[in-house]
XYZ file of C-alpha atoms in Angstrom:
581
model
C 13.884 -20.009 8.459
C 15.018 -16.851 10.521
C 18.558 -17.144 11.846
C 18.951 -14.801 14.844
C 22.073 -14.345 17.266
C 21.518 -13.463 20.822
C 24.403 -11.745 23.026
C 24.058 -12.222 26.733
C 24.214 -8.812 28.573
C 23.418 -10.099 31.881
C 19.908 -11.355 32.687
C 18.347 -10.767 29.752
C 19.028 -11.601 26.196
C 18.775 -9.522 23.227
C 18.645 -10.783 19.833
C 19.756 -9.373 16.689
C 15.891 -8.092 15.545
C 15.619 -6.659 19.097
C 13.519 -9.328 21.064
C 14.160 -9.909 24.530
C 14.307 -12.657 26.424
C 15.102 -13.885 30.065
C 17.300 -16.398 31.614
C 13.902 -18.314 32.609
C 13.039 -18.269 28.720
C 15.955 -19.303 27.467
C 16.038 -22.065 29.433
C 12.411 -22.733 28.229
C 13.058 -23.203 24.481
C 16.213 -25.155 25.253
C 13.916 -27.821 26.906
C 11.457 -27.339 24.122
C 8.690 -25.291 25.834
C 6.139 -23.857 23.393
C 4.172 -22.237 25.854
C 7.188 -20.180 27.357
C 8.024 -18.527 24.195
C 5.966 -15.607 22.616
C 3.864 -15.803 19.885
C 6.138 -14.313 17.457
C 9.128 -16.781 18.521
C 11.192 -17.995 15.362
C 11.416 -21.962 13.965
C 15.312 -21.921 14.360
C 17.721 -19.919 16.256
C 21.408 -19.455 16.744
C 22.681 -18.428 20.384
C 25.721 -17.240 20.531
C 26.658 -17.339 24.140
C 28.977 -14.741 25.808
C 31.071 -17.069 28.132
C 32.230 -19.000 25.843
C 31.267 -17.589 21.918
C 30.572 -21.116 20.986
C 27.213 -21.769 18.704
C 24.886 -23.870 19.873
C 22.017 -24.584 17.681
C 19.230 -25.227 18.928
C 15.696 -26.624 17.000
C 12.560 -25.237 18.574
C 8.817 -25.705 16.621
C 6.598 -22.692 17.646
C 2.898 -22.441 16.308
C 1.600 -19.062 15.306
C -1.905 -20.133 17.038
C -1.499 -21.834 20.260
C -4.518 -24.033 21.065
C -5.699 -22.757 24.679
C -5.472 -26.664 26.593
C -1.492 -26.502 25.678
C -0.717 -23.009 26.669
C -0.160 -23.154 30.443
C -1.059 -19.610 31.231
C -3.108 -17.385 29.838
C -2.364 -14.845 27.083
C -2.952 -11.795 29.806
C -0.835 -13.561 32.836
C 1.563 -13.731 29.941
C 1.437 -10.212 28.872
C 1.595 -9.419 32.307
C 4.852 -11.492 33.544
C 6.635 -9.863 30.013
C 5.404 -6.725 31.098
C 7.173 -7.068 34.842
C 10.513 -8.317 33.042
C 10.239 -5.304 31.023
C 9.635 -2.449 33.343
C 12.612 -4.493 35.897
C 14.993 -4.488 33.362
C 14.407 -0.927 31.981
C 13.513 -1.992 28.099
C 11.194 -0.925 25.968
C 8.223 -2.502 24.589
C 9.680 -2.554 21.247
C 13.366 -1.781 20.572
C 12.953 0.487 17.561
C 13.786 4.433 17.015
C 11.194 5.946 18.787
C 8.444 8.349 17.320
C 8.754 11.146 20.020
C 9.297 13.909 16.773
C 5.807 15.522 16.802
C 4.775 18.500 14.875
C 6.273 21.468 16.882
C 9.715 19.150 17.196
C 9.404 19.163 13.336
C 9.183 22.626 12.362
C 11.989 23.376 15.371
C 14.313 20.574 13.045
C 13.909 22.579 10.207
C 13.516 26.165 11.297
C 16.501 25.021 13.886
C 18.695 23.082 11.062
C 18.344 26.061 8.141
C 18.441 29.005 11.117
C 22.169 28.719 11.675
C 24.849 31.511 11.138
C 23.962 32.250 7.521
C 21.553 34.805 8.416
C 24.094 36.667 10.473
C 26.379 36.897 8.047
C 25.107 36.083 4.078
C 23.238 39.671 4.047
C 26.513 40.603 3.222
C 27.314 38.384 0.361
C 23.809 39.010 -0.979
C 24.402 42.242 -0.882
C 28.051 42.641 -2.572
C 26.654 40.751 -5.594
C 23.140 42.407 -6.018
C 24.535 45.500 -6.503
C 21.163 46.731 -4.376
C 19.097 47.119 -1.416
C 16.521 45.963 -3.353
C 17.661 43.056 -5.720
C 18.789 42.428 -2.469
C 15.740 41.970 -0.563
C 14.144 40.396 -4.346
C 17.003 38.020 -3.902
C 16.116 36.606 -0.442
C 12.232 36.655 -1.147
C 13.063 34.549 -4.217
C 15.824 32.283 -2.221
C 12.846 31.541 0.237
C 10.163 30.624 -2.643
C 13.077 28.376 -4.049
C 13.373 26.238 -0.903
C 9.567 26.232 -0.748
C 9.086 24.634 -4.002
C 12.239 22.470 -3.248
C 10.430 21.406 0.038
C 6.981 20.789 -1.553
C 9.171 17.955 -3.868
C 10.563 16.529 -0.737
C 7.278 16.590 0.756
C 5.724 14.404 -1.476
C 8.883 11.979 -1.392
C 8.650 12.060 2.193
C 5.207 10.491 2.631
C 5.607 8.298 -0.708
C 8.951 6.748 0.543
C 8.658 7.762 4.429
C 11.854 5.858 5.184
C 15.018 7.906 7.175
C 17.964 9.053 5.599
C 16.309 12.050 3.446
C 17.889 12.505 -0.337
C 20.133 8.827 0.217
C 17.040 6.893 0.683
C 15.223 8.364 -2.064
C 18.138 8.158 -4.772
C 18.260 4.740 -3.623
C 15.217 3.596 -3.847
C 14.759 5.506 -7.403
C 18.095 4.981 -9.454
C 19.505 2.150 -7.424
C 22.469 1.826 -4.869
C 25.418 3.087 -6.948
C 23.905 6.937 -6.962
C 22.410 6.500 -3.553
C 25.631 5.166 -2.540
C 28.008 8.354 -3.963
C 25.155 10.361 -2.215
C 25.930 9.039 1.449
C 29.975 8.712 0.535
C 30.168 12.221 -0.165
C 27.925 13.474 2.747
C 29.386 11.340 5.400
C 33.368 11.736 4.018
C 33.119 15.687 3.545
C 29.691 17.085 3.764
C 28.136 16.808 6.744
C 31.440 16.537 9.123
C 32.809 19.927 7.696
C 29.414 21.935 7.847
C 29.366 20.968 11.741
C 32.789 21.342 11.999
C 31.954 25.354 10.389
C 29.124 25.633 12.503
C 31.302 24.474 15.582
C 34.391 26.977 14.764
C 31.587 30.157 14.233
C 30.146 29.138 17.797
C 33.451 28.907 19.740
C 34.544 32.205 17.720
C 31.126 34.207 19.269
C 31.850 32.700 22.801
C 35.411 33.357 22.619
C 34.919 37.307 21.258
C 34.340 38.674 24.842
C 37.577 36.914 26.076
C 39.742 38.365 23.433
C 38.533 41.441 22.454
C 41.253 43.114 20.833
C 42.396 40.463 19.011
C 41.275 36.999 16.821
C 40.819 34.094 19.417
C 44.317 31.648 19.481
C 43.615 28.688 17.416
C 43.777 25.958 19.767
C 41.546 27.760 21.788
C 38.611 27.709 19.479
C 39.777 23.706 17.912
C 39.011 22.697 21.693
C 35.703 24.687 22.475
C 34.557 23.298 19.270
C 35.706 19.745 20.492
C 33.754 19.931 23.427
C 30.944 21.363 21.760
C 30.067 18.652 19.655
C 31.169 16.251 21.906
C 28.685 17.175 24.413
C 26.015 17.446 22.221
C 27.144 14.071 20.836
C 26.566 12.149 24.101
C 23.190 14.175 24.534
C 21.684 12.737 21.492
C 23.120 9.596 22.101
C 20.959 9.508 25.761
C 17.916 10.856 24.484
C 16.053 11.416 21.798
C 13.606 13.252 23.867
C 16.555 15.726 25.397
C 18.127 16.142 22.043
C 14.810 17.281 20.433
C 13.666 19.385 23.288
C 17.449 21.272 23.316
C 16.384 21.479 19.796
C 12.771 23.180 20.811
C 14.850 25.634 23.270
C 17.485 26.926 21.077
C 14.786 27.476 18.123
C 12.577 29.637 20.335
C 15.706 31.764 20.874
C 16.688 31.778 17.715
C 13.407 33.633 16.907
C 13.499 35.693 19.718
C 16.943 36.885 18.727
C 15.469 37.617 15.533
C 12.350 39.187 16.638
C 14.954 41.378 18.701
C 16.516 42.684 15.213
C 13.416 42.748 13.489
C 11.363 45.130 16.312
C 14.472 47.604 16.328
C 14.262 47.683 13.086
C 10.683 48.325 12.972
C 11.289 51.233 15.493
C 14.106 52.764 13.031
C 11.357 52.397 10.492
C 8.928 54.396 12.354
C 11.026 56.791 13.266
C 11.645 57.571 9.763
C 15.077 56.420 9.247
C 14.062 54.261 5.758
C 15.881 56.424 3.202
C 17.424 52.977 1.593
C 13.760 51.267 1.214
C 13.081 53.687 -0.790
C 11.823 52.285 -4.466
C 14.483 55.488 -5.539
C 17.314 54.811 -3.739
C 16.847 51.098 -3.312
C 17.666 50.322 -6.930
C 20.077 52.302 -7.403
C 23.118 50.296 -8.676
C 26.669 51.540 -8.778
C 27.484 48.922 -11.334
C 24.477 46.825 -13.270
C 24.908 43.647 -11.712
C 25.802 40.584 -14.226
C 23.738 37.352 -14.356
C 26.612 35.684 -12.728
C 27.052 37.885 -10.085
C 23.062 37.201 -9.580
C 23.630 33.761 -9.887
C 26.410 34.165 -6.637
C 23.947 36.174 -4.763
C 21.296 33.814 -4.714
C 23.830 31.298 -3.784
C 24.697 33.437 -0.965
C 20.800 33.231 -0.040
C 20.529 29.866 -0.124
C 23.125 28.805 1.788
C 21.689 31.231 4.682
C 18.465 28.885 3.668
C 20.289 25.244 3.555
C 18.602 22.618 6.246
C 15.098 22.674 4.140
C 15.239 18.577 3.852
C 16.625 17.982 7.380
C 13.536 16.824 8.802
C 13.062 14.032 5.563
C 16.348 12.175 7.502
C 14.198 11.526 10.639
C 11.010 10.621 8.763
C 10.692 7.329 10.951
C 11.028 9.160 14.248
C 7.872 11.544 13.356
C 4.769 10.989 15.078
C 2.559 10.211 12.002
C 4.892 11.508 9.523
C 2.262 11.513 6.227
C 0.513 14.021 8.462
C 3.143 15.867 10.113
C 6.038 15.907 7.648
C 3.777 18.515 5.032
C 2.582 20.307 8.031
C 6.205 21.174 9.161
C 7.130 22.078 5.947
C 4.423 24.305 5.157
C 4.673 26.467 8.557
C 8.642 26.489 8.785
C 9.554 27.770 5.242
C 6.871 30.713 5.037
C 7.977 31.524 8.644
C 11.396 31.795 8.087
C 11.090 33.294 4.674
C 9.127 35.689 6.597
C 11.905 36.239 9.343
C 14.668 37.100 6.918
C 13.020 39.282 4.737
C 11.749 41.550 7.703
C 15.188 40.754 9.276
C 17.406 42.053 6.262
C 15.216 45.061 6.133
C 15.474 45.903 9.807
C 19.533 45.900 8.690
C 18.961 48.050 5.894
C 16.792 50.604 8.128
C 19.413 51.162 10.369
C 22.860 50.728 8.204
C 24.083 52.175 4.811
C 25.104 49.403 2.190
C 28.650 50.860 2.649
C 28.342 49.875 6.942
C 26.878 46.736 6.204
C 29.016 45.573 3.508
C 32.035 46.464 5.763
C 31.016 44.252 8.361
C 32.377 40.773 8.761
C 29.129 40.074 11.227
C 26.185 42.285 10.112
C 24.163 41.277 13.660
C 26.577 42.248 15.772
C 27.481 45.489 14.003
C 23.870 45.947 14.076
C 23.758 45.605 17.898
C 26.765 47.766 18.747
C 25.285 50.486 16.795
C 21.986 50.378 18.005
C 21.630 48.620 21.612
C 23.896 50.299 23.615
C 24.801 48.239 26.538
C 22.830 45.433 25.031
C 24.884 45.062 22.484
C 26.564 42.228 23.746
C 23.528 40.386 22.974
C 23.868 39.837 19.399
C 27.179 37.370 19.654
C 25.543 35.538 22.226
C 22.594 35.497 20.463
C 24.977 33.554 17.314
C 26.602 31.566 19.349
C 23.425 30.089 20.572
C 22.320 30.092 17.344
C 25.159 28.174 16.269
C 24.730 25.806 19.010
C 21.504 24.747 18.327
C 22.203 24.164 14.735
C 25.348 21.999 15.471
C 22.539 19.764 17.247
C 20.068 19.484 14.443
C 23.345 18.679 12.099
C 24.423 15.846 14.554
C 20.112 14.576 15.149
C 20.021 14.541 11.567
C 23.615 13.656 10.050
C 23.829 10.773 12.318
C 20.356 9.104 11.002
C 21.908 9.589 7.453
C 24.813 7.189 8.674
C 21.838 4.814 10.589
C 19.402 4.745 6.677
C 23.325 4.056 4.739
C 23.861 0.876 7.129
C 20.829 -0.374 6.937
C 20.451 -0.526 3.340
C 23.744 -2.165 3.322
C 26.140 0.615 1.869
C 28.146 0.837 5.711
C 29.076 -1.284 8.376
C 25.891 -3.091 9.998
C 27.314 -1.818 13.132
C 25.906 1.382 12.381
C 22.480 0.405 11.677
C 22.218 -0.531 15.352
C 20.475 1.208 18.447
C 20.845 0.824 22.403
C 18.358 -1.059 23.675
C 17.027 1.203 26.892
C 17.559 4.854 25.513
C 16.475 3.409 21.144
C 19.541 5.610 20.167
C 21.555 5.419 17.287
C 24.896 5.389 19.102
C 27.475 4.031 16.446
C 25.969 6.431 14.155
C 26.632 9.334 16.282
C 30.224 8.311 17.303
C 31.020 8.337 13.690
C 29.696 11.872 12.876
C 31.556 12.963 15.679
C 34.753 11.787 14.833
C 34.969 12.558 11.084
C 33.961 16.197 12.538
C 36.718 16.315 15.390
C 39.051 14.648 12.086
C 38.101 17.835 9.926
C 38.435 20.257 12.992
C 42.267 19.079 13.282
C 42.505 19.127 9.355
C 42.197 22.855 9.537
C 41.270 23.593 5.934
C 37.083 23.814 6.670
C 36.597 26.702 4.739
C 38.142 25.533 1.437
C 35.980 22.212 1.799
C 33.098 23.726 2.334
C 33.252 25.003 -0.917
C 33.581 21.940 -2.507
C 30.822 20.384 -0.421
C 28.035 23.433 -1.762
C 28.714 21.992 -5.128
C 27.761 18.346 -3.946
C 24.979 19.678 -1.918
C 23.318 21.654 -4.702
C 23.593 18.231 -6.978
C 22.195 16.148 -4.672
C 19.130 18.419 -4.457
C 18.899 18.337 -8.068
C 19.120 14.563 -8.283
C 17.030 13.606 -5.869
C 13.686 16.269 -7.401
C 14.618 14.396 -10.802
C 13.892 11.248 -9.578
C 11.042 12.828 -8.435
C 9.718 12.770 -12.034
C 11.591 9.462 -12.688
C 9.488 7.555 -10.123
C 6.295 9.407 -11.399
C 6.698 7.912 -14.621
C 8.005 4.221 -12.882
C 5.537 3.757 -10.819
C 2.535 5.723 -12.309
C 0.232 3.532 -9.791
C 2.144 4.280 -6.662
C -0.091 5.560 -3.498
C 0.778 9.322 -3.310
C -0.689 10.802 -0.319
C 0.953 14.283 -1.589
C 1.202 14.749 -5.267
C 2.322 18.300 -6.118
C 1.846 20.041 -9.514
C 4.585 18.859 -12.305
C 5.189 22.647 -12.869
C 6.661 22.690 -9.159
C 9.901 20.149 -9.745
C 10.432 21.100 -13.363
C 10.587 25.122 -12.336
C 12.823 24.076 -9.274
C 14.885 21.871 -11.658
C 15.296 24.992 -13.929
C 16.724 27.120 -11.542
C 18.841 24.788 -9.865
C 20.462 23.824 -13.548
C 20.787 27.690 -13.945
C 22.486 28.270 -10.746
C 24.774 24.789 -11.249
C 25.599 26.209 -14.635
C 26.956 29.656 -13.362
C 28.712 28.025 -10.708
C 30.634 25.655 -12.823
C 31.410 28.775 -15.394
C 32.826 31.362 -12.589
C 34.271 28.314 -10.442
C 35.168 25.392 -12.468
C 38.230 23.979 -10.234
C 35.529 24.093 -7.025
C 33.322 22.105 -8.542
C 35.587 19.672 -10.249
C 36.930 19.367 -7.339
C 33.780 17.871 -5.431
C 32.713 15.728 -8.242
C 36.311 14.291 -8.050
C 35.338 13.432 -4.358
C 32.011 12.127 -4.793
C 33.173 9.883 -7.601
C 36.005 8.335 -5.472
C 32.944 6.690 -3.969
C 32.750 4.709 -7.135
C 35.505 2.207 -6.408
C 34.542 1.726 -2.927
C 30.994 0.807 -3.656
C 32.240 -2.100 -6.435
C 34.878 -3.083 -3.783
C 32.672 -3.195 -0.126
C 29.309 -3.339 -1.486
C 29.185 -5.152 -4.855
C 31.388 -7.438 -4.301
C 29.968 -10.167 -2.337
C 32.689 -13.164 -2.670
C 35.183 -11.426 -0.190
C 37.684 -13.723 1.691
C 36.876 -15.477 4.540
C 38.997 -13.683 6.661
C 37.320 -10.271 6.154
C 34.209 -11.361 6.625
C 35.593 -12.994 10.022
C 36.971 -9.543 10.526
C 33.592 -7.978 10.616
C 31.361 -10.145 12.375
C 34.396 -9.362 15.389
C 34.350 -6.047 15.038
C 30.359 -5.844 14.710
C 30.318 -8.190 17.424
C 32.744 -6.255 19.969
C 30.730 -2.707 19.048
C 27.642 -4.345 20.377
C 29.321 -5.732 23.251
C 31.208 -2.248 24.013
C 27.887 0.028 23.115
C 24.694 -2.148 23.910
C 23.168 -2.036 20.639
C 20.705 -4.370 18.807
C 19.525 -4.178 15.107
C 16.126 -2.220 15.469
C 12.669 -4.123 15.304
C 10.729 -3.054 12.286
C 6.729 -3.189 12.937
C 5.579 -5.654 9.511
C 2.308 -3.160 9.498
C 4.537 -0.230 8.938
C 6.394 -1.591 6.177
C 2.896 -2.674 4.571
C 1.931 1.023 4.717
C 5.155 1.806 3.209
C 5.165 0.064 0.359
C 2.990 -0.777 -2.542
C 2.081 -4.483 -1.967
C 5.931 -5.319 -2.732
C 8.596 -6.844 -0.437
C 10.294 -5.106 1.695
C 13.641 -6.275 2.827
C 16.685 -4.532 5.248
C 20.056 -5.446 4.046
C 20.595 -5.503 7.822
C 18.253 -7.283 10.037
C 17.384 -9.452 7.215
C 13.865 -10.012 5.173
C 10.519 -9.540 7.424
């Protein structure tokens, strides 16, 4: 027995798993009709009508095979008549996040998402605790080999468990719903709503620079351009999946380009025979002999310019053959942008001293007003559009993180829903972009993003460990991507080394975000565990769950029973939201 509700929304009807149906059709299985239904029609129903929100159940019997004498019409006039409802009403075929991510959308979601504003300004950081131009450039090499082996882990999760929702889904689906659960508290709370709110403030800051030029843009100034910012981009993704990933295309492209700017000045500079600092003398050269903690800070410095690796594991259901193009992405988009930073530091090390660069707050744009001239001007736009393309990939991303936590049960069902015309994950979105408007008014983004590094490093470090946890649980499991053991265990090493120093040279930090990730623990036992709530709350929620659909047009997403199949190993798959297939 299936129980569906159905909200009216004019002349069609849309029930909870996404079918529609027509006034004609309802009126159908009221009087019993077999023939009028399709195929896949349920053995009991609950419509909930609009007009009056009173249930009336109603019994229909629907065979599976329909002998041809009883079926009035044939299965193509059928088709055909579904087909014209369809294309009048302006729904889909299937009500379901749509697969329009192919390959060259993937690697622009993760060269886009890890891309950002780091690389405009960590050279600096990397720098200061190096000690040397070249630990320096060692240090970025080595930051981009990290985040390919950390990639080549995710890869293999990816296509093993190719569900949405990236690191959550996985530490679910390993170690259960308590860890997977602290994982989404802490990324939707603080995580992921003060990165984009960062992001946000360093684009309005670039766009703002020309206004005020002598002085540091006025503070409500840049709170509001942010605002708009990510409230633009907010209603773009929830419109289109298609605009959102193309914007996504766009900015990438000119991302590189910027880049490829930098990097063929540099190469000039180089040719011209300004390279005294790549020298093997005078590169390592230290001042003072570096520490291993101060090592330990640089190549967190180089990692954060590398964070958004895993971004394209959170939209693993919206990628056109994903067991295909999920590795693909990932093995073009890290090399590449290894590739670009390396050649990109070194183009800022051919044409500035380690004293100019480490004096600059914004190493491109000190590198532009020293060497372009009248182009110079470039470089912050360049950021800002940088910026503003990786505030979209947060949002695309962040938002399907929100969509994987609902569905699983851990958040309001609410947010596990989609509009049925544009297949968009709208109550996810509106929540992203109000915790990050929330954290923009807060005011105190830079001291939580230090707190959130801390929880983003540990989730990365969970999630490869259960890596080797679900290796040895499921021994049997279909792998389509199996990567050497010596790639998560060498990853693993590092990342314990580098959560090690952290927690010696900045113990309040990162006591600090465990505190908030394990204030997630009483909330789990107390909305999720708990399952003999009051009455009244659970009246509470079906209202508010039903109002959201009424207010956004959203219905829980259909889930093709083939693609589960393919998912899984032979067991049962179940969503906590739409109910068992």
């Amino acid at each position: 027995m299936v129980w569906i509700s159905a909200r009216d929304t004019g002349h069609v009807w849309y029930c909870s798993d996404g079918l529609a149906i027509s006034a004609e059709m309802l009126v159908n299985i009221l009087s019993g009709a077999r023939d009028a239904a399709p195929a896949r029609l349920f053995h009991h129903a609950s419509i909930l009508r609009s007009d009056s929100r009173e249930a009336v159940q109603l019994s229909v019997r629907a065979r599976a095979e329909m002998d041809g004498v009883e079926r009035k019409r044939t299965e193509s006039q059928r088709m055909m008549k579904d087909s014209d409802l369809k294309q009048d009403s302006g729904i889909p075929e299937r009500v379901t996040l749509k697969k329009e991510i192919g390959l060259l959308s993937a690697c622009a979601i993760i060269i886009g998402n890890i891309i950002g504003s780091g690389i405009f300004i960590s050279p600096k950081g990397v720098l200061e605790h190096s000690g040397s131009v070249g630990l320096a450039l060692v240090v970025w090499v080595l930051g981009g080999g990290v985040a390919a082996l950390g990639s080549l882990c995710y890869a293999e999760l990816g296509v093993t468990i190719p569900k949405s929702g990236g690191d959550y889904s996985y530490v679910t689906e390993i170690f259960g719903g308590l860890v997977g659960f602290l994982l989404l508290w802490s990324a939707v709370l603080i995580m992921y709503p003060t990165t984009l709110a960062v992001i946000a403030l360093t684009f309005s800051n670039y766009v703002l620079q020309p206004v005020f030029p002598y002085c540091v843009p006025p503070y409500i100034a840049t709170r509001m351009l942010s605002a708009i910012c990510i409230l633009f981009l907010t209603w773009v993704n929830c419109y289109s999946v298609r605009l959102a990933t193309r914007i996504q295309d766009a900015f990438t492209v000119g991302k590189l380009l910027a880049l490829g700017l930098i990097i063929i000045v540099g190469l000039v500079q180089i040719f011209g025979g300004n390279y005294e600092s790549l020298t093997p003398q005078v590169a390592f050269t230290f001042n003072k002999a570096p520490s291993i903690g101060q090592i330990a800070l640089a190549f967190l410095h180089a990692s954060f310019a590398f964070s958004g690796w895993n971004f394209l594991n959170y939209v693993t259901e919206e990628v056109v053959d994903p067991r295909r193009n999920l590795p693909r992405a990932i093995y073009i988009s890290i090399p590449l942008v290894t590739c670009v930073y390396t050649l990109t530091n070194i183009a800022y090390f051919s044409s500035m001293s380690p004293e100019e660069l480490l004096s600059s707050n914004a190493v491109a744009v000190t590198f532009g007003e020293k060497l372009l001239g009248v182009f110079s001007t470039l470089m912050p736009i360049s950021v800002a559009l940088s910026t503003f393309g990786g505030i979209n990939g947060y949002l695309f991303t962040s938002s399907r993180l929100c969509f994987s936590g609902a569905r699983e049960g851990h958040l309001p069902s609410l947010l596990a829903m989609i509009h049925f015309k544009h297949c968009t994950p709208i109550p996810a979105l509106l929540v992203c972009c109000t915790a990050t408007i929330v954290i923009l008014c807060i005011g105190e983004t830079h001291n939580l993003i230090n707190y959130v590094s801390f929880i983003n490093y540990l989730s990365y470090g969970v999630t490869i460990a259960g890596l080797l946890y679900y290796r040895w649980k499921k021994p049997n499991l279909y792998r389509p991507i199996k990567v050497s053991l010596l790639v998560p265990v060498c990853y693993l090493l590092f990342w314990a080394l580098l959560l090690g120093f952290s927690l010696h040279s900045e113990p309040l930090v990162c006591g600090v975000g465990l505190v908030i990730m394990l204030t997630g623990v009483p909330v789990y036992f107390l909305g999720v565990y708990w399952k003999d709530k009051p009455k009244c709350i659970y009246d509470f929620i079906e209202w508010a769950t039903y109002l959201g659909q009424r207010v956004f047009f959203v219905v829980f997403p259909q889930i093709d029973p083939i693609e589960v199949a393919e998912w899984t190993d032979g067991s049962s798959f179940t969503s906590k939201a739409s109910g068992p297939l």
